[in-house]
């Protein structure tokens, strides 16, 4: 791919399911994780529902999905308006460096602005240095450290 590749971003559609599944599976693999089939099916339906706070954009190059972003709106006790959590962001390795990640994040910023949601935030792992180079250019790093309850079975 040359640097003339045009990246466009649009909302997820039902026809995107195979490409969405491939990209999300690769994202999960990067983080050494996996989900059951029921989670794939439920998440995809939620993303398309229109009645859920969850959303997805896909990035395209030459008609092929080459990236995705999942994001959701939620209440926040320190604000009247919702905040936006950018949960998953993935660019196909073949298309990295062409602006896929930036285009997806900017699309979330625009959607949040249309929604009246001034805060967009996300987490990443400390070792994800490639992504962090982009994040350092388009967002502010906060001093917060994430904790979570261990998974119960």
Coordinates of C-alpha atoms in Angstrom, one line a residue:
X1 CA 0.0 0.0 0.0
X2 CA 1.3 3.4 -0.9
X3 CA 0.7 6.6 1.0
X4 CA -2.0 7.6 -1.5
X5 CA -4.5 5.0 -0.1
X6 CA -7.7 6.8 0.8
X7 CA -9.2 5.9 4.2
X8 CA -12.9 6.5 4.8
X9 CA -14.9 5.8 7.9
X10 CA -18.5 4.8 8.2
X11 CA -21.0 3.1 10.5
X12 CA -21.1 -0.6 10.7
X13 CA -23.7 -2.4 8.6
X14 CA -25.0 -6.0 8.8
X15 CA -23.1 -6.8 5.6
X16 CA -19.9 -6.0 7.4
X17 CA -20.2 -9.0 9.8
X18 CA -17.4 -11.2 8.3
X19 CA -14.9 -8.4 8.0
X20 CA -15.9 -7.0 11.5
X21 CA -15.5 -10.5 13.0
X22 CA -12.1 -10.9 11.3
X23 CA -10.8 -7.5 12.6
X24 CA -12.2 -7.9 16.1
X25 CA -10.7 -11.4 16.3
X26 CA -7.3 -10.0 15.4
X27 CA -7.7 -7.3 17.9
X28 CA -8.6 -9.8 20.7
X29 CA -5.6 -12.0 19.6
X30 CA -3.3 -9.0 19.9
X31 CA -4.4 -8.7 23.6
X32 CA -4.1 -12.5 24.0
X33 CA -7.8 -12.8 24.5
X34 CA -10.8 -14.5 22.9
X35 CA -14.6 -14.5 23.3
X36 CA -17.2 -17.1 22.9
X37 CA -19.5 -17.3 19.9
X38 CA -22.4 -16.0 21.9
X39 CA -20.4 -12.8 22.7
X40 CA -19.6 -12.2 19.0
X41 CA -23.3 -12.6 18.1
X42 CA -24.6 -10.5 21.0
X43 CA -22.1 -7.7 20.5
X44 CA -22.7 -7.5 16.8
X45 CA -26.5 -7.2 17.4
X46 CA -26.0 -4.6 20.0
X47 CA -23.7 -2.6 17.7
X48 CA -26.4 -2.6 15.0
X49 CA -29.4 -2.1 17.4
X50 CA -29.8 1.6 17.5
X51 CA -31.3 1.2 20.9
X52 CA -28.0 0.4 22.7
X53 CA -25.3 2.8 23.8
X54 CA -22.7 0.8 21.9
X55 CA -21.6 1.8 18.4
X56 CA -19.0 0.8 15.8
X57 CA -17.3 2.5 12.9
X58 CA -15.3 0.7 10.3
X59 CA -12.4 2.2 8.3
X60 CA -12.3 1.3 4.6
X61 CA -9.6 1.3 2.0
X62 CA -10.5 0.3 -1.6
X63 CA -13.9 -1.1 -0.4
X64 CA -12.3 -3.3 2.2
X65 CA -12.7 -3.0 6.0
X66 CA -9.2 -2.3 7.4
X67 CA -10.0 -1.1 10.9
X68 CA -12.7 -0.8 13.5
X69 CA -13.6 1.2 16.6
X70 CA -16.1 0.3 19.3
X71 CA -17.4 3.0 21.5
X72 CA -20.2 3.6 24.0
X73 CA -21.8 6.4 25.9
X74 CA -22.4 6.2 29.6
X75 CA -23.5 8.3 32.5
X76 CA -20.9 10.0 34.7
X77 CA -21.5 11.2 38.3
X78 CA -19.3 14.3 37.8
X79 CA -21.1 15.6 34.7
X80 CA -24.6 16.2 33.5
X81 CA -23.9 14.9 30.0
X82 CA -22.7 11.4 29.1
X83 CA -19.1 10.5 28.5
X84 CA -17.8 8.3 25.7
X85 CA -15.6 5.3 26.2
X86 CA -13.6 4.2 23.2
X87 CA -13.4 0.5 24.0
X88 CA -11.7 -1.2 21.1
X89 CA -9.6 0.3 18.3
X90 CA -7.9 -1.9 15.7
X91 CA -6.2 -1.3 12.3
X92 CA -5.1 -4.1 10.0
X93 CA -1.3 -4.3 10.3
X94 CA -1.0 -4.0 6.5
X95 CA -2.7 -0.6 6.7
X96 CA -1.0 0.9 9.8
X97 CA 0.8 4.2 9.2
X98 CA -1.8 5.3 6.7
X99 CA -4.1 7.1 9.2
X100 CA -6.6 4.4 9.9
X101 CA -6.4 4.7 13.7
X102 CA -6.4 8.5 13.6
X103 CA -9.4 8.5 11.2
X104 CA -11.4 6.2 13.5
X105 CA -10.6 8.2 16.6
X106 CA -11.6 11.4 14.9
X107 CA -14.8 9.8 13.8
X108 CA -15.6 9.0 17.4
X109 CA -14.7 12.6 18.4
X110 CA -17.2 13.9 15.8
X111 CA -19.9 11.4 16.9
X112 CA -19.4 12.5 20.5
X113 CA -19.6 16.1 19.5
X114 CA -22.9 15.5 17.7
X115 CA -24.2 13.6 20.8
X116 CA -23.3 16.5 23.1
X117 CA -20.6 14.4 24.7
X118 CA -17.5 16.5 25.4
X119 CA -15.4 13.7 27.0
X120 CA -13.9 10.8 25.0
X121 CA -11.5 8.5 26.9
X122 CA -9.8 5.1 26.5
X123 CA -7.2 2.8 27.9
X124 CA -4.3 1.0 26.4
X125 CA -1.6 -1.2 27.6
X126 CA 1.7 0.4 28.5
X127 CA 3.6 -1.8 26.0
X128 CA 1.5 -0.7 23.1
X129 CA 4.1 1.8 22.0
X130 CA 3.0 2.1 18.4
X131 CA -0.6 3.1 19.3
X132 CA 0.6 5.3 22.1
X133 CA 2.6 7.4 19.6
X134 CA -0.7 8.3 17.9
X135 CA -2.5 8.8 21.2
X136 CA 0.1 11.2 22.4
X137 CA -0.5 13.4 19.4
X138 CA -4.3 13.4 19.5
X139 CA -5.2 13.1 23.2
X140 CA -4.0 13.9 26.7
X141 CA -2.5 11.2 28.8
X142 CA -4.1 11.1 32.2
X143 CA -2.4 10.0 35.5
X144 CA -5.0 7.3 36.3
X145 CA -4.1 3.7 36.7
X146 CA -6.7 1.1 36.0
X147 CA -7.8 -1.5 38.6
X148 CA -10.4 -4.1 38.1
X149 CA -11.9 -7.0 40.0
X150 CA -10.5 -10.4 39.0
X151 CA -12.7 -12.4 36.7
X152 CA -15.0 -14.7 38.7
X153 CA -16.0 -18.1 37.3

